[in-house]
């Protein structure tokens, strides 16, 4: 289901927030904007728009800080086999996934 969701959409609010995040180190600013939209729209489709849980568990910064950033990157890239958590490797690079890991841990500006 979520694979068919589009990255397009561009809610003005999220664009404004994404612009404030342009200094994220690992990826280009434009990619960071796209990844932030992906987290809200695609991850949010299962984890809730505010990431507080839905079909998938809550993935808020207070919870995600307990993960090593590389472990979190691997969960994002490979998914969790046997659950609805899909692998995202076909849609992003390792640097992208690491950016999302940091984003989820509340560590991107
Ligand atoms: C199709 C629904 C779905 C989508 C889309 C989805 N997830 Fe998940 N995710 C799940 C489910 C279900 C689980 C819980 C799996 C389990 O029971 O262990 C999960 C688990 C996780 C976990 C582990 C949480 C924990 O407490 O250990 C992380 C991190 C995570 N997802 C991140 C993401 C990110 C980042 C995205 C977007 C790139 C994403 N998910 C998109 C369904 C989804």
Coordinates of N, CA and C and ligand atoms in Angstrom, one line a residue:
X1 N 0.8 -1.2 0.0 CA 0.0 0.0 0.0 C 0.8 1.3 0.0
X2 N 1.8 1.4 0.9 CA 2.5 2.7 1.0 C 3.4 2.9 -0.2
X3 N 3.8 1.8 -0.9 CA 4.7 2.0 -2.0 C 4.1 2.9 -3.1
X4 N 2.8 2.9 -3.1 CA 2.1 3.6 -4.2 C 1.9 5.1 -3.8
X5 N 2.2 5.5 -2.6 CA 2.1 6.9 -2.2 C 3.1 7.7 -2.9
X6 N 2.8 8.9 -3.2 CA 3.6 9.8 -4.0 C 4.4 10.7 -3.0
X7 N 5.6 11.1 -3.5 CA 6.4 12.1 -2.7 C 5.8 13.5 -2.9
X8 N 5.1 13.6 -4.0 CA 4.6 15.0 -4.3 C 3.5 15.3 -3.3
X9 N 3.2 16.5 -3.2 CA 2.2 16.9 -2.3 C 2.5 18.3 -1.7
X10 N 3.6 18.5 -1.2 CA 4.1 19.8 -0.9 C 3.2 20.6 0.0
X11 N 2.9 20.1 1.1 CA 2.1 21.0 2.1 C 3.0 22.2 2.4
X12 N 2.5 23.3 2.4 CA 3.2 24.6 2.6 C 3.9 24.5 4.0
X13 N 3.2 24.0 4.9 CA 3.7 24.0 6.3 C 5.0 23.2 6.3
X14 N 5.0 22.0 5.7 CA 6.1 21.1 5.8 C 7.3 21.7 5.0
X15 N 7.0 22.3 3.9 CA 8.0 23.0 3.1 C 8.7 24.0 3.9
X16 N 8.0 24.8 4.7 CA 8.6 25.8 5.5 C 9.5 25.2 6.5
X17 N 9.1 24.1 7.1 CA 9.9 23.4 8.1 C 11.1 22.8 7.5
X18 N 10.9 22.2 6.3 CA 12.0 21.6 5.6 C 13.1 22.6 5.2
X19 N 12.7 23.8 4.9 CA 13.6 24.8 4.5 C 14.5 25.2 5.7
X20 N 13.9 25.1 6.9 CA 14.7 25.4 8.1 C 15.7 24.3 8.4
X21 N 15.5 23.1 7.7 CA 16.3 22.0 8.0 C 17.4 21.8 6.9
X22 N 17.6 22.8 6.1 CA 18.5 22.7 5.0 C 20.0 22.4 5.3
X23 N 20.4 22.7 6.5 CA 21.8 22.5 6.9 C 22.1 21.0 7.3
X24 N 21.1 20.1 7.2 CA 21.4 18.7 7.5 C 22.6 18.2 6.8
X25 N 23.6 17.6 7.4 CA 24.9 17.4 6.9 C 25.0 16.3 5.8
X26 N 24.3 15.1 5.9 CA 24.7 14.0 5.1 C 24.1 14.1 3.7
X27 N 23.1 14.8 3.4 CA 22.4 14.8 2.1 C 22.3 16.2 1.6
X28 N 22.1 16.4 0.3 CA 21.9 17.7 -0.3 C 20.6 18.3 0.3
X29 N 20.5 19.6 0.4 CA 19.4 20.3 1.0 C 18.1 19.9 0.3
X30 N 18.1 19.8 -1.0 CA 16.8 19.4 -1.8 C 16.4 18.0 -1.4
X31 N 17.4 17.1 -1.2 CA 17.0 15.7 -0.9 C 16.5 15.7 0.6
X32 N 17.1 16.5 1.4 CA 16.6 16.5 2.8 C 15.1 16.9 2.8
X33 N 14.7 17.9 2.0 CA 13.3 18.3 1.9 C 12.5 17.1 1.4
X34 N 12.9 16.4 0.4 CA 12.2 15.3 -0.1 C 12.1 14.2 1.0
X35 N 13.1 13.9 1.7 CA 13.1 12.9 2.8 C 12.2 13.3 3.9
X36 N 12.2 14.5 4.2 CA 11.3 14.9 5.3 C 9.8 14.7 4.9
X37 N 9.5 15.0 3.6 CA 8.2 14.8 3.1 C 7.9 13.3 3.2
X38 N 8.8 12.5 2.8 CA 8.7 11.0 2.8 C 8.3 10.5 4.2
X39 N 9.1 11.0 5.2 CA 8.8 10.6 6.6 C 7.4 11.0 7.0
X40 N 7.0 12.2 6.7 CA 5.6 12.6 7.1 C 4.6 11.8 6.4
X41 N 4.7 11.7 5.0 CA 3.7 11.2 4.2 C 3.7 9.6 4.2
X42 N 4.9 9.1 3.9 CA 4.9 7.6 3.7 C 5.1 6.9 5.0
X43 N 6.1 7.2 5.8 CA 6.2 6.6 7.1 C 5.0 7.0 7.9
X44 N 4.5 8.2 7.8 CA 3.3 8.7 8.5 C 2.1 7.9 8.2
X45 N 2.0 7.3 7.0 CA 0.8 6.5 6.6 C 0.6 5.3 7.5
X46 N 1.7 4.8 8.1 CA 1.6 3.7 9.0 C 1.9 4.1 10.5
X47 N 2.8 5.0 10.6 CA 3.2 5.4 12.0 C 2.5 6.6 12.5
X48 N 1.5 7.1 11.7 CA 0.8 8.3 12.1 C 1.4 9.6 11.7
X49 N 0.6 10.6 11.3 CA 1.2 11.8 10.7 C 2.1 12.5 11.7
X50 N 1.9 12.3 13.0 CA 2.8 12.9 14.0 C 3.7 11.8 14.5
X51 N 3.8 10.7 13.8 CA 4.7 9.6 14.2 C 4.4 9.0 15.6
X52 N 3.2 9.2 16.1 CA 2.9 8.7 17.4 C 2.3 7.4 17.4
X53 N 2.3 6.7 16.2 CA 1.8 5.4 16.2 C 0.5 5.3 15.4
X54 N 0.3 4.1 14.8 CA -0.9 3.8 14.0 C -0.8 2.3 13.8
X55 N -0.8 1.9 12.5 CA -0.5 0.5 12.3 C 0.9 0.1 12.8
X56 N 1.9 1.0 12.6 CA 3.2 0.8 13.1 C 3.3 1.5 14.5
X57 N 4.3 1.2 15.3 CA 4.5 1.8 16.6 C 4.9 3.3 16.5
X58 N 4.8 3.9 17.6 CA 5.2 5.3 17.7 C 6.7 5.3 17.4
X59 N 7.2 6.3 16.6 CA 8.6 6.4 16.3 C 9.0 7.9 16.6
X60 N 8.6 8.4 17.7 CA 9.0 9.7 18.2 C 10.4 9.8 18.7
X61 N 11.0 11.0 18.7 CA 12.4 11.1 19.1 C 12.7 10.5 20.5
X62 N 11.8 10.7 21.4 CA 12.1 10.1 22.7 C 12.3 8.6 22.7
X63 N 11.6 7.9 21.8 CA 11.8 6.5 21.6 C 13.0 6.1 20.7
X64 N 13.1 6.9 19.7 CA 14.2 6.6 18.7 C 15.6 6.9 19.2
X65 N 15.7 7.8 20.2 CA 17.0 8.1 20.7 C 17.7 6.9 21.4
X66 N 16.9 5.9 21.7 CA 17.5 4.7 22.3 C 18.2 3.8 21.3
X67 N 18.0 4.1 20.0 CA 18.6 3.3 19.0 C 20.0 3.9 18.6
X68 N 20.9 3.1 18.3 CA 22.1 3.5 17.6 C 21.7 4.0 16.2
X69 N 22.3 5.1 15.7 CA 21.8 5.7 14.4 C 22.0 4.7 13.3
X70 N 23.1 3.8 13.4 CA 23.3 2.9 12.3 C 22.3 1.7 12.4
X71 N 21.9 1.3 13.6 CA 20.9 0.3 13.7 C 19.6 0.8 13.1
X72 N 19.3 2.0 13.4 CA 18.0 2.6 12.9 C 18.1 2.7 11.4
X73 N 19.2 3.1 10.8 CA 19.4 3.1 9.4 C 19.1 1.8 8.8
X74 N 19.6 0.7 9.4 CA 19.4 -0.6 8.8 C 17.9 -1.1 8.9
X75 N 17.2 -0.7 10.0 CA 15.8 -1.0 10.1 C 15.1 -0.3 8.9
X76 N 15.4 0.9 8.6 CA 14.8 1.7 7.6 C 15.1 1.0 6.2
X77 N 16.3 0.7 6.0 CA 16.7 0.1 4.7 C 16.1 -1.3 4.5
X78 N 16.1 -2.1 5.5 CA 15.8 -3.5 5.3 C 14.4 -3.9 5.9
X79 N 13.7 -3.0 6.6 CA 12.4 -3.2 7.1 C 12.5 -4.2 8.3
X80 N 11.4 -4.7 8.8 CA 11.4 -5.7 9.8 C 10.7 -6.9 9.2
X81 N 11.4 -8.0 8.8 CA 10.8 -9.1 8.2 C 9.7 -9.7 9.0
X82 N 8.7 -10.2 8.4 CA 7.5 -10.8 9.1 C 6.6 -9.8 9.7
X83 N 6.8 -8.5 9.4 CA 5.9 -7.4 9.9 C 5.5 -6.6 8.7
X84 N 4.6 -5.6 8.9 CA 4.2 -4.7 7.8 C 5.3 -3.6 7.6
X85 N 6.4 -3.6 8.4 CA 7.4 -2.6 8.2 C 8.2 -3.0 6.9
X86 N 8.1 -2.2 5.8 CA 8.7 -2.6 4.6 C 10.2 -2.1 4.5
X87 N 11.0 -2.7 3.6 CA 12.3 -2.3 3.3 C 12.2 -1.0 2.4
X88 N 13.1 0.0 2.7 CA 13.0 1.2 1.9 C 14.2 1.3 1.0
X89 N 15.1 0.3 1.0 CA 16.3 0.3 0.2 C 16.1 0.6 -1.3
X90 N 15.0 0.1 -1.9 CA 14.8 0.4 -3.3 C 14.5 1.9 -3.6
X91 N 14.1 2.7 -2.5 CA 13.7 4.0 -2.7 C 14.7 5.1 -2.2
X92 N 15.8 4.6 -1.6 CA 16.7 5.6 -1.0 C 18.1 5.0 -0.8
X93 N 19.1 5.9 -0.7 CA 20.5 5.5 -0.5 C 20.7 5.3 1.0
X94 N 21.9 4.7 1.4 CA 22.2 4.6 2.8 C 22.4 5.9 3.5
X95 N 22.9 6.9 2.7 CA 23.0 8.3 3.3 C 21.6 8.8 3.6
X96 N 20.7 8.6 2.7 CA 19.3 9.0 2.9 C 18.7 8.4 4.2
X97 N 18.9 7.1 4.3 CA 18.4 6.4 5.5 C 19.0 6.9 6.8
X98 N 20.3 7.2 6.7 CA 21.0 7.7 7.9 C 20.4 9.1 8.3
X99 N 20.1 9.9 7.2 CA 19.5 11.2 7.5 C 18.2 11.0 8.2
X100 N 17.4 10.1 7.7 CA 16.1 9.8 8.3 C 16.3 9.3 9.8
X101 N 17.3 8.4 10.0 CA 17.6 7.9 11.3 C 17.8 9.1 12.2
X102 N 18.7 10.1 11.8 CA 19.0 11.2 12.6 C 17.8 12.1 12.8
X103 N 17.0 12.2 11.7 CA 15.8 13.0 11.8 C 14.8 12.4 12.9
X104 N 14.7 11.1 12.9 CA 13.8 10.5 13.8 C 14.3 10.6 15.2
X105 N 15.6 10.7 15.4 CA 16.2 10.8 16.7 C 16.2 12.3 17.2
X106 N 15.7 13.1 16.3 CA 15.6 14.5 16.7 C 17.0 15.3 16.5
X107 N 17.8 14.7 15.7 CA 19.2 15.3 15.6 C 19.5 16.1 14.3
X108 N 18.5 16.2 13.4 CA 18.7 17.1 12.3 C 18.1 18.5 12.7
X109 N 18.7 19.6 12.3 CA 18.3 20.9 12.7 C 16.9 21.3 12.2
Ligands
LIG1 C1 3.2 -0.4 5.7 C2 3.3 0.3 7.0 C3 4.6 0.9 7.4 C4 5.3 1.9 6.7 C5 4.9 2.6 5.4 C6 6.4 2.2 7.5 N1 6.4 1.4 8.6 FE1 7.9 1.4 10.1 N2 6.9 -0.1 11.0 C7 5.7 -0.7 10.6 C8 5.3 -1.7 11.6 C9 4.0 -2.5 11.5 C10 6.3 -1.7 12.6 C11 6.4 -2.6 13.8 C12 6.9 -4.0 13.4 C13 7.0 -4.9 14.6 O1 5.9 -5.3 15.1 O2 8.1 -5.1 15.1 C14 7.3 -0.8 12.2 C15 8.4 -0.5 12.9 C16 9.3 0.5 12.6 C17 10.5 0.8 13.4 C18 10.9 0.1 14.7 C19 10.2 0.8 15.9 C20 10.6 0.2 17.2 O3 10.1 0.6 18.2 O4 11.4 -0.7 17.2 C21 11.0 1.9 12.9 C22 12.3 2.7 13.4 C23 10.3 2.3 11.7 N3 9.2 1.4 11.6 C24 10.5 3.3 10.9 C25 9.9 3.6 9.7 C26 10.3 4.6 8.8 C27 11.4 5.6 9.0 C28 9.4 4.6 7.7 C29 9.4 5.4 6.5 C30 10.6 5.4 5.7 C31 8.4 3.5 8.0 N4 8.8 3.0 9.2 C32 7.4 3.2 7.2 C33 5.0 -0.3 9.5 C34 5.3 0.6 8.6

